[in-house]
Amino acid sequence: MAQGRAKRPHQKVKTGCMTCRKRRIKCDEGKPACRQCTDSLRKCEGYQPPQAWLFKPRPSPEGSETEVALVPAISHMAPIGDANDKRSFQFWVEQAAPIFSCYFGHTFWTQLLPKIGFVQPAVKHMLIATSNVVEYAALDGVPLDHNAAYQSHYTKAIQATCSSPQVENVLVACLLFACCEFMKGSAAGGLHHIRSGINIIEEWYSSLSNPEVEVSETARVIIPAVAPIFMSYLDKSPTYGMGDVTVKKSTRIAIIAPNPELPHIAPFPHIHGAHHALDGTAHHIARLMDWRRAEHTPSPQQKIQRLLDTWRMNFDQYVDSLTPAKKERYAVAVPLLHVYHTMFSIMFRASSSKSEAIYDQFLKEFMCIVCTYTDFAVLWTGNGPPKFSSGDPGSLDYHMGFIPPLFFAATKCRHPATRMAALNQLGSLRVEENNWTSCTAYMIARKIIQIENNMAIINDRVAHKDERDLIRPVEASITDKRKTQATLSYAVFPYADETEPLLHETVDLLDCTSLLSSSKVQWPLSKILRIGGYQGGGVKPTPTDCCCGLHSPKGGFAHRQKT
């Protein structure tokens, strides 16, 4: 039998145009069309983007199993860009990534994501765009509507995502699009991207059961790292006024890590770093506080206490380093962060108990909260920093709001004078914050106080405190289209799980006419009530222009303790 001609040894090249590869001939790789195609009057079908492997399998030291190792694909690294782009990328690594890592997935934000940005154009462009957003929001950067770098990279990121549709690349870009929106103050826009990402994650996890679907090693590493971050943002959606978003139970089980990575708190270079670090810690405390949703794996309590302690130590050092001008500028921001640290410390310590009476241990802390708002009232009526945004991007315009600490004190502190002082302060705020207004919070808190007082009177227990007279709010919802009444649903002792029937009381909304003719409240209010009014760190208070006169603060504040 005649033997065929032996093939000359050669190395296969897979970087030629698609036409030459189909013809199995050598391509000169000319652009936009190779000479092989133009000389033969063929249509050059273009080139596939080079594979830039972030991950490659390598045997473990024992050789018994394969592990995925993260290695930068140096030979295929995309250039960062010009000097401004390199500066923005460096800003991401040094300042933007630590802000996002204050919430969830420290390793992902600070280590994995920058490496992905080196090899994936869509991610690189979104990192630079997001970096510009953070710089504007935190450090007096160029406003976004005049920021050519932000506009250019945001557009390029969209184009690159469409041309590189691998699921892991789309998912990471989706997360960064969401972060951009959150940093700009657009909760609705951010959550739109988060929901899209959750849909992608659900489809991906469903595909794992199909043996015919080939899943890349890159996806197997990136998606489990990024999926819990999507879920954490989704878990916060009720505090943004978006309502509860349903997710398949199988998906939740698959993507919620059994040992969630807690935030990393480093020294604060600016007040925004302190704000985000505390807000990130608060997310884990809110999970412990929300007794009606037990599906999440609770975060280790010892570590959360360490986070609170570390934050306080770093914040005290930061405040000590401020110049007199900065201290005057942050005359509201610094005490407000102290108030929130106090509030979250109470919430955390109380979350380990099933008793509402545990809040009696924190009278001193509640009095400090109310006294701080007394100082705020003096500042706001004088020449101090304004209550509402001054338009200065370097100040703490976006924060956790003025309503929650007072609502928390009014509903959880059972010391009569301090409780009423908190309620009176709440009625005088006249602010709108994300889901609700201070008037709404006032009327709900007032109803909770009335219910507890009435229970004590009916049961002849006014003279002494009794756990059976204390309630836990679960939800407030509108009961008629005219919005003149709301129904407050609540649980009574022993505050069993959500299978237990709830009691209901009517909240009259006629006391504030501005609520009847506007959509300032996102009904129903559920998770907010269960976690003390906390709405996350993306709150930008605005005036309600309300003249309801629910309460005038004169004479209603708690007296300071003598020192």
mmCIF file with all atom_site columns, N, CA and C in Angstrom, residues 13-37 42-49:
data_model
loop_
_atom_site.group_PDB
_atom_site.id
_atom_site.type_symbol
_atom_site.label_atom_id
_atom_site.label_alt_id
_atom_site.label_comp_id
_atom_site.label_asym_id
_atom_site.label_entity_id
_atom_site.label_seq_id
_atom_site.pdbx_PDB_ins_code
_atom_site.Cartn_x
_atom_site.Cartn_y
_atom_site.Cartn_z
_atom_site.occupancy
_atom_site.B_iso_or_equiv
_atom_site.pdbx_formal_charge
_atom_site.auth_seq_id
_atom_site.auth_comp_id
_atom_site.auth_asym_id
_atom_site.auth_atom_id
_atom_site.pdbx_PDB_model_num
ATOM 1  N N  . VAL A 1 13 ? -1.382  27.387 13.994 1.00 0.00 ? 13 VAL A N  1
ATOM 2  C CA . VAL A 1 13 ? -1.640  28.772 14.360 1.00 0.00 ? 13 VAL A CA 1
ATOM 3  C C  . VAL A 1 13 ? -3.131  29.019 14.274 1.00 0.00 ? 13 VAL A C  1
ATOM 4  N N  . LYS A 1 14 ? -3.705  29.576 15.311 1.00 0.00 ? 14 LYS A N  1
ATOM 5  C CA . LYS A 1 14 ? -5.154  29.783 15.362 1.00 0.00 ? 14 LYS A CA 1
ATOM 6  C C  . LYS A 1 14 ? -5.521  31.258 15.412 1.00 0.00 ? 14 LYS A C  1
ATOM 7  N N  . THR A 1 15 ? -4.596  32.085 14.889 1.00 0.00 ? 15 THR A N  1
ATOM 8  C CA . THR A 1 15 ? -4.878  33.516 14.962 1.00 0.00 ? 15 THR A CA 1
ATOM 9  C C  . THR A 1 15 ? -5.201  34.114 13.608 1.00 0.00 ? 15 THR A C  1
ATOM 10 N N  . GLY A 1 16 ? -5.278  33.313 12.551 1.00 0.00 ? 16 GLY A N  1
ATOM 11 C CA . GLY A 1 16 ? -5.602  33.830 11.229 1.00 0.00 ? 16 GLY A CA 1
ATOM 12 C C  . GLY A 1 16 ? -7.063  34.188 11.103 1.00 0.00 ? 16 GLY A C  1
ATOM 13 N N  . CYS A 1 17 ? -7.418  34.770 9.920  1.00 0.00 ? 17 CYS A N  1
ATOM 14 C CA . CYS A 1 17 ? -8.814  35.139 9.716  1.00 0.00 ? 17 CYS A CA 1
ATOM 15 C C  . CYS A 1 17 ? -9.655  33.876 9.555  1.00 0.00 ? 17 CYS A C  1
ATOM 16 N N  . MET A 1 18 ? -10.949 34.008 9.728  1.00 0.00 ? 18 MET A N  1
ATOM 17 C CA . MET A 1 18 ? -11.845 32.859 9.671  1.00 0.00 ? 18 MET A CA 1
ATOM 18 C C  . MET A 1 18 ? -11.855 32.227 8.285  1.00 0.00 ? 18 MET A C  1
ATOM 19 N N  . THR A 1 19 ? -11.719 33.044 7.223  1.00 0.00 ? 19 THR A N  1
ATOM 20 C CA . THR A 1 19 ? -11.738 32.510 5.853  1.00 0.00 ? 19 THR A CA 1
ATOM 21 C C  . THR A 1 19 ? -10.520 31.634 5.604  1.00 0.00 ? 19 THR A C  1
ATOM 22 N N  . CYS A 1 20 ? -9.339  32.101 5.967  1.00 0.00 ? 20 CYS A N  1
ATOM 23 C CA . CYS A 1 20 ? -8.117  31.319 5.760  1.00 0.00 ? 20 CYS A CA 1
ATOM 24 C C  . CYS A 1 20 ? -8.113  30.059 6.618  1.00 0.00 ? 20 CYS A C  1
ATOM 25 N N  . ARG A 1 21 ? -8.674  30.141 7.794  1.00 0.00 ? 21 ARG A N  1
ATOM 26 C CA . ARG A 1 21 ? -8.718  28.954 8.649  1.00 0.00 ? 21 ARG A CA 1
ATOM 27 C C  . ARG A 1 21 ? -9.633  27.899 8.049  1.00 0.00 ? 21 ARG A C  1
ATOM 28 N N  . LYS A 1 22 ? -10.740 28.342 7.445  1.00 0.00 ? 22 LYS A N  1
ATOM 29 C CA . LYS A 1 22 ? -11.614 27.372 6.779  1.00 0.00 ? 22 LYS A CA 1
ATOM 30 C C  . LYS A 1 22 ? -10.923 26.751 5.571  1.00 0.00 ? 22 LYS A C  1
ATOM 31 N N  . ARG A 1 23 ? -10.112 27.556 4.849  1.00 0.00 ? 23 ARG A N  1
ATOM 32 C CA . ARG A 1 23 ? -9.394  27.047 3.664  1.00 0.00 ? 23 ARG A CA 1
ATOM 33 C C  . ARG A 1 23 ? -8.132  26.289 4.055  1.00 0.00 ? 23 ARG A C  1
ATOM 34 N N  . ARG A 1 24 ? -7.761  26.372 5.324  1.00 0.00 ? 24 ARG A N  1
ATOM 35 C CA . ARG A 1 24 ? -6.571  25.696 5.850  1.00 0.00 ? 24 ARG A CA 1
ATOM 36 C C  . ARG A 1 24 ? -5.302  26.160 5.144  1.00 0.00 ? 24 ARG A C  1
ATOM 37 N N  . ILE A 1 25 ? -5.198  27.468 4.990  1.00 0.00 ? 25 ILE A N  1
ATOM 38 C CA . ILE A 1 25 ? -3.988  28.035 4.411  1.00 0.00 ? 25 ILE A CA 1
ATOM 39 C C  . ILE A 1 25 ? -3.435  29.065 5.379  1.00 0.00 ? 25 ILE A C  1
ATOM 40 N N  . LYS A 1 26 ? -2.160  29.388 5.174  1.00 0.00 ? 26 LYS A N  1
ATOM 41 C CA . LYS A 1 26 ? -1.514  30.350 6.067  1.00 0.00 ? 26 LYS A CA 1
ATOM 42 C C  . LYS A 1 26 ? -2.054  31.744 5.787  1.00 0.00 ? 26 LYS A C  1
ATOM 43 N N  . CYS A 1 27 ? -2.379  32.460 6.841  1.00 0.00 ? 27 CYS A N  1
ATOM 44 C CA . CYS A 1 27 ? -2.923  33.819 6.743  1.00 0.00 ? 27 CYS A CA 1
ATOM 45 C C  . CYS A 1 27 ? -1.845  34.812 7.153  1.00 0.00 ? 27 CYS A C  1
ATOM 46 N N  . ASP A 1 28 ? -1.742  35.905 6.395  1.00 0.00 ? 28 ASP A N  1
ATOM 47 C CA . ASP A 1 28 ? -0.749  36.925 6.760  1.00 0.00 ? 28 ASP A CA 1
ATOM 48 C C  . ASP A 1 28 ? -1.267  37.866 7.846  1.00 0.00 ? 28 ASP A C  1
ATOM 49 N N  . GLU A 1 29 ? -2.548  37.674 8.229  1.00 0.00 ? 29 GLU A N  1
ATOM 50 C CA . GLU A 1 29 ? -3.165  38.414 9.337  1.00 0.00 ? 29 GLU A CA 1
ATOM 51 C C  . GLU A 1 29 ? -3.182  39.923 9.118  1.00 0.00 ? 29 GLU A C  1
ATOM 52 N N  . GLY A 1 30 ? -3.305  40.328 7.867  1.00 0.00 ? 30 GLY A N  1
ATOM 53 C CA . GLY A 1 30 ? -3.433  41.746 7.571  1.00 0.00 ? 30 GLY A CA 1
ATOM 54 C C  . GLY A 1 30 ? -4.789  42.276 8.008  1.00 0.00 ? 30 GLY A C  1
ATOM 55 N N  . LYS A 1 31 ? -4.844  43.553 8.324  1.00 0.00 ? 31 LYS A N  1
ATOM 56 C CA . LYS A 1 31 ? -6.093  44.165 8.775  1.00 0.00 ? 31 LYS A CA 1
ATOM 57 C C  . LYS A 1 31 ? -6.347  45.450 7.990  1.00 0.00 ? 31 LYS A C  1
ATOM 58 N N  . PRO A 1 32 ? -7.594  45.731 7.648  1.00 0.00 ? 32 PRO A N  1
ATOM 59 C CA . PRO A 1 32 ? -8.822  45.050 8.109  1.00 0.00 ? 32 PRO A CA 1
ATOM 60 C C  . PRO A 1 32 ? -9.115  43.735 7.394  1.00 0.00 ? 32 PRO A C  1
ATOM 61 N N  . ALA A 1 33 ? -8.455  43.473 6.257  1.00 0.00 ? 33 ALA A N  1
ATOM 62 C CA . ALA A 1 33 ? -8.635  42.203 5.543  1.00 0.00 ? 33 ALA A CA 1
ATOM 63 C C  . ALA A 1 33 ? -7.261  41.699 5.140  1.00 0.00 ? 33 ALA A C  1
ATOM 64 N N  . CYS A 1 34 ? -7.076  40.367 5.228  1.00 0.00 ? 34 CYS A N  1
ATOM 65 C CA . CYS A 1 34 ? -5.764  39.807 4.908  1.00 0.00 ? 34 CYS A CA 1
ATOM 66 C C  . CYS A 1 34 ? -5.540  39.782 3.387  1.00 0.00 ? 34 CYS A C  1
ATOM 67 N N  . ARG A 1 35 ? -4.274  39.717 2.955  1.00 0.00 ? 35 ARG A N  1
ATOM 68 C CA . ARG A 1 35 ? -3.953  39.738 1.521  1.00 0.00 ? 35 ARG A CA 1
ATOM 69 C C  . ARG A 1 35 ? -4.392  38.468 0.827  1.00 0.00 ? 35 ARG A C  1
ATOM 70 N N  . GLN A 1 36 ? -4.373  37.335 1.563  1.00 0.00 ? 36 GLN A N  1
ATOM 71 C CA . GLN A 1 36 ? -4.817  36.075 0.955  1.00 0.00 ? 36 GLN A CA 1
ATOM 72 C C  . GLN A 1 36 ? -6.242  36.219 0.428  1.00 0.00 ? 36 GLN A C  1
ATOM 73 N N  . CYS A 1 37 ? -7.102  36.876 1.183  1.00 0.00 ? 37 CYS A N  1
ATOM 74 C CA . CYS A 1 37 ? -8.500  37.036 0.772  1.00 0.00 ? 37 CYS A CA 1
ATOM 75 C C  . CYS A 1 37 ? -8.650  38.107 -0.304 1.00 0.00 ? 37 CYS A C  1
ATOM 76 N N  . ARG A 1 42 ? -11.803 37.095 -2.311 1.00 0.00 ? 42 ARG A N  1
ATOM 77 C CA . ARG A 1 42 ? -12.710 36.480 -1.340 1.00 0.00 ? 42 ARG A CA 1
ATOM 78 C C  . ARG A 1 42 ? -13.038 37.484 -0.231 1.00 0.00 ? 42 ARG A C  1
ATOM 79 N N  . LYS A 1 43 ? -14.171 37.245 0.430  1.00 0.00 ? 43 LYS A N  1
ATOM 80 C CA . LYS A 1 43 ? -14.557 38.085 1.559  1.00 0.00 ? 43 LYS A CA 1
ATOM 81 C C  . LYS A 1 43 ? -13.808 37.626 2.804  1.00 0.00 ? 43 LYS A C  1
ATOM 82 N N  . CYS A 1 44 ? -13.062 38.518 3.389  1.00 0.00 ? 44 CYS A N  1
ATOM 83 C CA . CYS A 1 44 ? -12.341 38.187 4.623  1.00 0.00 ? 44 CYS A CA 1
ATOM 84 C C  . CYS A 1 44 ? -13.319 38.288 5.784  1.00 0.00 ? 44 CYS A C  1
ATOM 85 N N  . GLU A 1 45 ? -13.546 37.177 6.476  1.00 0.00 ? 45 GLU A N  1
ATOM 86 C CA . GLU A 1 45 ? -14.557 37.128 7.534  1.00 0.00 ? 45 GLU A CA 1
ATOM 87 C C  . GLU A 1 45 ? -14.055 37.659 8.873  1.00 0.00 ? 45 GLU A C  1
ATOM 88 N N  . GLY A 1 46 ? -12.851 38.189 8.897  1.00 0.00 ? 46 GLY A N  1
ATOM 89 C CA . GLY A 1 46 ? -12.359 38.792 10.132 1.00 0.00 ? 46 GLY A CA 1
ATOM 90 C C  . GLY A 1 46 ? -11.738 37.787 11.086 1.00 0.00 ? 46 GLY A C  1
ATOM 91 N N  . TYR A 1 47 ? -11.408 38.260 12.266 1.00 0.00 ? 47 TYR A N  1
ATOM 92 C CA . TYR A 1 47 ? -10.640 37.479 13.227 1.00 0.00 ? 47 TYR A CA 1
ATOM 93 C C  . TYR A 1 47 ? -11.418 37.274 14.518 1.00 0.00 ? 47 TYR A C  1
ATOM 94 N N  . GLN A 1 48 ? -11.197 36.103 15.101 1.00 0.00 ? 48 GLN A N  1
ATOM 95 C CA . GLN A 1 48 ? -11.737 35.878 16.440 1.00 0.00 ? 48 GLN A CA 1
ATOM 96 C C  . GLN A 1 48 ? -10.838 36.585 17.448 1.00 0.00 ? 48 GLN A C  1
ATOM 97 N N  . PRO A 1 49 ? -11.429 37.144 18.500 1.00 0.00 ? 49 PRO A N  1
ATOM 98 C CA . PRO A 1 49 ? -10.566 37.757 19.522 1.00 0.00 ? 49 PRO A CA 1
ATOM 99 C C  . PRO A 1 49 ? -9.693  36.692 20.160 1.00 0.00 ? 49 PRO A C  1
#
